[in-house]
mmCIF file of C-alpha atoms in Angstrom:
data_model
loop_
_atom_site.group_PDB
_atom_site.id
_atom_site.type_symbol
_atom_site.label_atom_id
_atom_site.label_comp_id
_atom_site.label_asym_id
_atom_site.label_seq_id
_atom_site.Cartn_x
_atom_site.Cartn_y
_atom_site.Cartn_z
ATOM 1 C CA UNK A 1 16.765 10.972 17.232
ATOM 2 C CA UNK A 2 17.931 14.259 15.705
ATOM 3 C CA UNK A 3 21.003 16.349 16.364
ATOM 4 C CA UNK A 4 22.717 19.473 15.052
ATOM 5 C CA UNK A 5 26.494 19.828 14.862
ATOM 6 C CA UNK A 6 28.240 23.158 14.300
ATOM 7 C CA UNK A 7 31.151 23.191 11.838
ATOM 8 C CA UNK A 8 33.674 25.969 11.331
ATOM 9 C CA UNK A 9 35.882 26.261 8.284
ATOM 10 C CA UNK A 10 37.859 28.880 6.394
ATOM 11 C CA UNK A 11 36.316 30.037 3.141
ATOM 12 C CA UNK A 12 38.102 30.863 -0.114
ATOM 13 C CA UNK A 13 38.262 34.487 0.923
ATOM 14 C CA UNK A 14 40.094 33.550 4.113
ATOM 15 C CA UNK A 15 37.131 34.319 6.351
ATOM 16 C CA UNK A 16 35.685 31.901 8.886
ATOM 17 C CA UNK A 17 32.447 30.224 7.786
ATOM 18 C CA UNK A 18 30.030 28.578 10.227
ATOM 19 C CA UNK A 19 27.745 25.804 9.017
ATOM 20 C CA UNK A 20 25.257 23.566 10.799
ATOM 21 C CA UNK A 21 24.790 19.910 9.885
ATOM 22 C CA UNK A 22 21.453 18.434 10.976
ATOM 23 C CA UNK A 23 21.200 14.645 11.403
ATOM 24 C CA UNK A 24 18.158 12.397 11.750
ATOM 25 C CA UNK A 25 18.708 8.819 12.882
ATOM 26 C CA UNK A 26 15.795 6.484 13.590
ATOM 27 C CA UNK A 27 15.696 2.734 13.938
ATOM 28 C CA UNK A 28 14.384 1.145 10.772
ATOM 29 C CA UNK A 29 15.197 4.163 8.576
ATOM 30 C CA UNK A 30 18.265 5.231 6.619
ATOM 31 C CA UNK A 31 20.040 8.170 8.303
ATOM 32 C CA UNK A 32 19.480 11.589 6.747
ATOM 33 C CA UNK A 33 21.463 14.800 7.050
ATOM 34 C CA UNK A 34 21.696 18.274 5.581
ATOM 35 C CA UNK A 35 24.200 21.128 5.830
ATOM 36 C CA UNK A 36 22.480 24.453 6.587
ATOM 37 C CA UNK A 37 23.745 28.008 6.641
ATOM 38 C CA UNK A 38 21.947 29.020 9.827
ATOM 39 C CA UNK A 39 20.957 27.319 13.062
ATOM 40 C CA UNK A 40 17.322 28.312 12.434
ATOM 41 C CA UNK A 41 17.320 26.578 9.057
ATOM 42 C CA UNK A 42 18.886 23.446 10.583
ATOM 43 C CA UNK A 43 16.285 23.313 13.373
ATOM 44 C CA UNK A 44 13.428 23.691 10.889
ATOM 45 C CA UNK A 45 14.800 20.920 8.650
ATOM 46 C CA UNK A 46 15.280 18.668 11.677
ATOM 47 C CA UNK A 47 11.751 19.284 12.934
ATOM 48 C CA UNK A 48 10.174 18.538 9.541
ATOM 49 C CA UNK A 49 12.170 15.364 8.950
ATOM 50 C CA UNK A 50 11.644 13.976 12.446
ATOM 51 C CA UNK A 51 7.890 14.456 12.014
ATOM 52 C CA UNK A 52 8.014 12.779 8.587
ATOM 53 C CA UNK A 53 9.869 9.773 9.985
ATOM 54 C CA UNK A 54 7.418 9.409 12.869
ATOM 55 C CA UNK A 55 4.422 9.615 10.550
ATOM 56 C CA UNK A 56 5.921 7.155 8.099
ATOM 57 C CA UNK A 57 6.787 4.669 10.822
ATOM 58 C CA UNK A 58 3.239 4.834 12.204
ATOM 59 C CA UNK A 59 1.741 4.465 8.736
ATOM 60 C CA UNK A 60 3.838 1.412 7.919
ATOM 61 C CA UNK A 61 2.139 -0.395 10.771
ATOM 62 C CA UNK A 62 -1.270 -0.159 9.099
ATOM 63 C CA UNK A 63 -3.144 -3.316 8.303
ATOM 64 C CA UNK A 64 -4.882 -3.724 4.976
ATOM 65 C CA UNK A 65 -8.189 -3.402 6.819
ATOM 66 C CA UNK A 66 -7.079 -0.035 8.268
ATOM 67 C CA UNK A 67 -6.001 1.091 4.810
ATOM 68 C CA UNK A 68 -9.394 0.253 3.301
ATOM 69 C CA UNK A 69 -11.098 2.227 6.077
ATOM 70 C CA UNK A 70 -9.034 5.279 5.106
ATOM 71 C CA UNK A 71 -9.551 4.618 1.395
ATOM 72 C CA UNK A 72 -13.341 4.576 1.735
ATOM 73 C CA UNK A 73 -13.548 7.368 4.324
ATOM 74 C CA UNK A 74 -11.632 9.813 2.119
ATOM 75 C CA UNK A 75 -13.814 9.090 -0.902
ATOM 76 C CA UNK A 76 -11.073 7.531 -3.028
ATOM 77 C CA UNK A 77 -13.257 4.469 -3.613
ATOM 78 C CA UNK A 78 -15.758 6.249 -5.868
ATOM 79 C CA UNK A 79 -14.543 4.228 -8.871
ATOM 80 C CA UNK A 80 -14.084 0.980 -6.940
ATOM 81 C CA UNK A 81 -16.880 -1.578 -6.648
ATOM 82 C CA UNK A 82 -17.581 -2.607 -3.066
ATOM 83 C CA UNK A 83 -17.653 -6.365 -3.918
ATOM 84 C CA UNK A 84 -14.067 -5.939 -5.130
ATOM 85 C CA UNK A 85 -13.020 -4.299 -1.869
ATOM 86 C CA UNK A 86 -14.835 -6.985 0.132
ATOM 87 C CA UNK A 87 -12.907 -9.722 -1.660
ATOM 88 C CA UNK A 88 -9.515 -8.103 -1.063
ATOM 89 C CA UNK A 89 -10.459 -7.451 2.553
ATOM 90 C CA UNK A 90 -11.155 -11.174 2.990
ATOM 91 C CA UNK A 91 -7.764 -11.975 1.479
ATOM 92 C CA UNK A 92 -5.539 -9.443 3.237
ATOM 93 C CA UNK A 93 -7.568 -7.821 6.051
ATOM 94 C CA UNK A 94 -5.288 -8.438 9.082
ATOM 95 C CA UNK A 95 -2.026 -8.332 7.104
ATOM 96 C CA UNK A 96 0.339 -5.374 7.382
ATOM 97 C CA UNK A 97 0.210 -3.475 4.095
ATOM 98 C CA UNK A 98 3.984 -3.267 3.916
ATOM 99 C CA UNK A 99 4.223 -7.081 4.078
ATOM 100 C CA UNK A 100 1.890 -7.809 1.135
ATOM 101 C CA UNK A 101 3.912 -8.957 -1.886
ATOM 102 C CA UNK A 102 3.165 -9.562 -5.544
ATOM 103 C CA UNK A 103 3.330 -13.277 -4.748
ATOM 104 C CA UNK A 104 0.521 -12.865 -2.212
ATOM 105 C CA UNK A 105 -1.554 -11.044 -4.810
ATOM 106 C CA UNK A 106 -0.891 -13.698 -7.458
ATOM 107 C CA UNK A 107 -2.082 -16.329 -4.979
ATOM 108 C CA UNK A 108 -5.250 -14.345 -4.301
ATOM 109 C CA UNK A 109 -5.899 -14.137 -8.048
ATOM 110 C CA UNK A 110 -5.987 -17.945 -8.175
ATOM 111 C CA UNK A 111 -8.708 -17.848 -5.510
ATOM 112 C CA UNK A 112 -10.525 -15.103 -7.395
ATOM 113 C CA UNK A 113 -10.595 -17.105 -10.631
ATOM 114 C CA UNK A 114 -12.521 -19.864 -8.839
ATOM 115 C CA UNK A 115 -15.297 -17.496 -7.764
ATOM 116 C CA UNK A 116 -18.641 -17.788 -9.504
ATOM 117 C CA UNK A 117 -20.036 -14.779 -11.289
ATOM 118 C CA UNK A 118 -22.929 -12.794 -9.851
ATOM 119 C CA UNK A 119 -25.550 -11.404 -12.222
ATOM 120 C CA UNK A 120 -27.412 -8.240 -11.314
ATOM 121 C CA UNK A 121 -31.167 -8.229 -11.791
ATOM 122 C CA UNK A 122 -34.019 -5.910 -10.794
ATOM 123 C CA UNK A 123 -34.917 -8.369 -8.042
ATOM 124 C CA UNK A 124 -31.392 -8.507 -6.625
ATOM 125 C CA UNK A 125 -28.107 -10.281 -7.307
ATOM 126 C CA UNK A 126 -28.190 -13.841 -8.638
ATOM 127 C CA UNK A 127 -25.304 -16.326 -8.361
ATOM 128 C CA UNK A 128 -24.515 -18.118 -11.619
ATOM 129 C CA UNK A 129 -22.536 -21.279 -12.351
ATOM 130 C CA UNK A 130 -19.989 -19.437 -14.494
ATOM 131 C CA UNK A 131 -16.532 -18.529 -13.236
ATOM 132 C CA UNK A 132 -15.489 -14.897 -13.277
ATOM 133 C CA UNK A 133 -14.355 -13.770 -16.711
ATOM 134 C CA UNK A 134 -10.770 -12.537 -17.251
ATOM 135 C CA UNK A 135 -12.173 -9.030 -17.789
ATOM 136 C CA UNK A 136 -13.910 -9.133 -14.403
ATOM 137 C CA UNK A 137 -10.761 -10.427 -12.675
ATOM 138 C CA UNK A 138 -8.839 -7.541 -14.232
ATOM 139 C CA UNK A 139 -11.347 -5.065 -12.794
ATOM 140 C CA UNK A 140 -10.792 -6.578 -9.344
ATOM 141 C CA UNK A 141 -7.044 -6.064 -9.883
ATOM 142 C CA UNK A 142 -7.616 -2.468 -10.987
ATOM 143 C CA UNK A 143 -9.449 -1.808 -7.728
ATOM 144 C CA UNK A 144 -6.606 -3.299 -5.691
ATOM 145 C CA UNK A 145 -4.067 -1.273 -7.659
ATOM 146 C CA UNK A 146 -5.990 1.903 -6.788
ATOM 147 C CA UNK A 147 -5.811 0.966 -3.098
ATOM 148 C CA UNK A 148 -2.027 0.509 -3.251
ATOM 149 C CA UNK A 149 -1.625 3.793 -5.160
ATOM 150 C CA UNK A 150 -3.561 5.443 -2.331
ATOM 151 C CA UNK A 151 -1.162 3.799 0.146
ATOM 152 C CA UNK A 152 1.842 5.257 -1.674
ATOM 153 C CA UNK A 153 0.279 8.729 -1.807
ATOM 154 C CA UNK A 154 -0.194 8.595 1.980
ATOM 155 C CA UNK A 155 3.293 7.250 2.812
ATOM 156 C CA UNK A 156 2.080 3.833 3.941
ATOM 157 C CA UNK A 157 4.396 2.030 1.486
ATOM 158 C CA UNK A 158 7.261 3.113 -0.752
ATOM 159 C CA UNK A 159 6.802 0.737 -3.684
ATOM 160 C CA UNK A 160 3.701 -0.517 -5.467
ATOM 161 C CA UNK A 161 3.601 -4.349 -5.306
ATOM 162 C CA UNK A 162 1.661 -4.572 -8.582
ATOM 163 C CA UNK A 163 3.618 -2.195 -10.819
ATOM 164 C CA UNK A 164 6.437 -3.014 -13.190
ATOM 165 C CA UNK A 165 4.859 -6.241 -14.425
ATOM 166 C CA UNK A 166 4.896 -7.839 -10.977
ATOM 167 C CA UNK A 167 1.226 -8.797 -11.314
ATOM 168 C CA UNK A 168 0.057 -9.384 -14.865
ATOM 169 C CA UNK A 169 -3.453 -8.817 -16.120
ATOM 170 C CA UNK A 170 -5.317 -11.750 -17.598
ATOM 171 C CA UNK A 171 -5.737 -11.891 -21.345
ATOM 172 C CA UNK A 172 -9.237 -10.831 -22.300
ATOM 173 C CA UNK A 173 -11.238 -12.010 -25.289
ATOM 174 C CA UNK A 174 -12.031 -9.568 -28.065
ATOM 175 C CA UNK A 175 -15.759 -10.036 -27.481
ATOM 176 C CA UNK A 176 -18.498 -9.091 -29.918
ATOM 177 C CA UNK A 177 -20.044 -5.661 -30.164
ATOM 178 C CA UNK A 178 -23.661 -5.377 -31.261
ATOM 179 C CA UNK A 179 -25.042 -1.939 -32.087
ATOM 180 C CA UNK A 180 -28.805 -1.551 -32.228
ATOM 181 C CA UNK A 181 -30.433 0.212 -35.131
ATOM 182 C CA UNK A 182 -32.825 3.080 -34.393
ATOM 183 C CA UNK A 183 -35.783 0.806 -35.141
ATOM 184 C CA UNK A 184 -34.481 -1.937 -32.836
ATOM 185 C CA UNK A 185 -33.916 0.551 -30.045
ATOM 186 C CA UNK A 186 -37.469 1.876 -30.376
ATOM 187 C CA UNK A 187 -38.970 -1.621 -30.324
ATOM 188 C CA UNK A 188 -36.840 -2.564 -27.307
ATOM 189 C CA UNK A 189 -38.026 0.454 -25.332
ATOM 190 C CA UNK A 190 -41.641 -0.193 -26.341
ATOM 191 C CA UNK A 191 -41.325 -3.771 -25.083
ATOM 192 C CA UNK A 192 -39.800 -2.493 -21.828
ATOM 193 C CA UNK A 193 -42.973 -0.487 -21.169
ATOM 194 C CA UNK A 194 -44.891 -3.777 -21.042
ATOM 195 C CA UNK A 195 -42.601 -5.224 -18.348
ATOM 196 C CA UNK A 196 -44.047 -6.096 -14.948
ATOM 197 C CA UNK A 197 -41.181 -4.130 -13.427
ATOM 198 C CA UNK A 198 -42.239 -0.457 -13.665
ATOM 199 C CA UNK A 199 -38.630 0.787 -13.799
ATOM 200 C CA UNK A 200 -37.601 -1.358 -16.784
ATOM 201 C CA UNK A 201 -38.132 1.386 -19.380
ATOM 202 C CA UNK A 202 -36.096 3.921 -17.400
ATOM 203 C CA UNK A 203 -33.442 1.300 -16.650
ATOM 204 C CA UNK A 204 -32.943 0.470 -20.346
ATOM 205 C CA UNK A 205 -33.064 4.123 -21.298
ATOM 206 C CA UNK A 206 -30.192 4.886 -18.930
ATOM 207 C CA UNK A 207 -28.166 1.971 -20.293
ATOM 208 C CA UNK A 208 -28.657 3.079 -23.892
ATOM 209 C CA UNK A 209 -27.979 6.735 -23.131
ATOM 210 C CA UNK A 210 -24.887 6.371 -20.931
ATOM 211 C CA UNK A 211 -23.355 3.100 -22.253
ATOM 212 C CA UNK A 212 -22.784 2.208 -18.601
ATOM 213 C CA UNK A 213 -22.600 -1.365 -17.395
ATOM 214 C CA UNK A 214 -25.744 -2.900 -15.947
ATOM 215 C CA UNK A 215 -24.116 -3.221 -12.517
ATOM 216 C CA UNK A 216 -23.093 0.453 -12.583
ATOM 217 C CA UNK A 217 -26.677 1.585 -13.233
ATOM 218 C CA UNK A 218 -27.977 -0.800 -10.550
ATOM 219 C CA UNK A 219 -25.675 0.838 -8.015
ATOM 220 C CA UNK A 220 -26.902 4.374 -8.681
#
């Protein structure tokens, strides 16, 4: 609840000075106050801060499922893969966002590392026997981090549960890069034209031109 208290004091010039102190007190929040020169200024500050407290309190009640609905509806998921969001929804869906800790996330990572990898193909997704690579796990974490950053931007939480080293990325291998020569690229595209799948040539052409991942081109 908010209140405004009038204070009178004598200034350095000996004249009486009137000030107005606005207070906001709400259960579950630290009290806030400000000294204003005019009653109008105090009322405006009080109105803005009461509205902010109400909004923040309502937002803190969001579940992770609610947060993902907002995240996808507002278009902030354009860089997030839907399988990533589906996994985190399974892990945290009914939980209040404000209650999710770095320990909860670390536990979910253990579950994630037991998942088998899915390979994209022209005929659809294929489940393999391999576990997810550290690089793939890190991309899942990057998606979750984007969701929590969205939550902070919209006053759902005050602190990011993954920042400051709370949740560490997995160490990735250096990998091996193979760059095709011009002749190899030509022969590869010629072979693609002989494929039973009519889109193979275009598919490979897009991969070679954009350097995108196979899954990213599949999702276009």
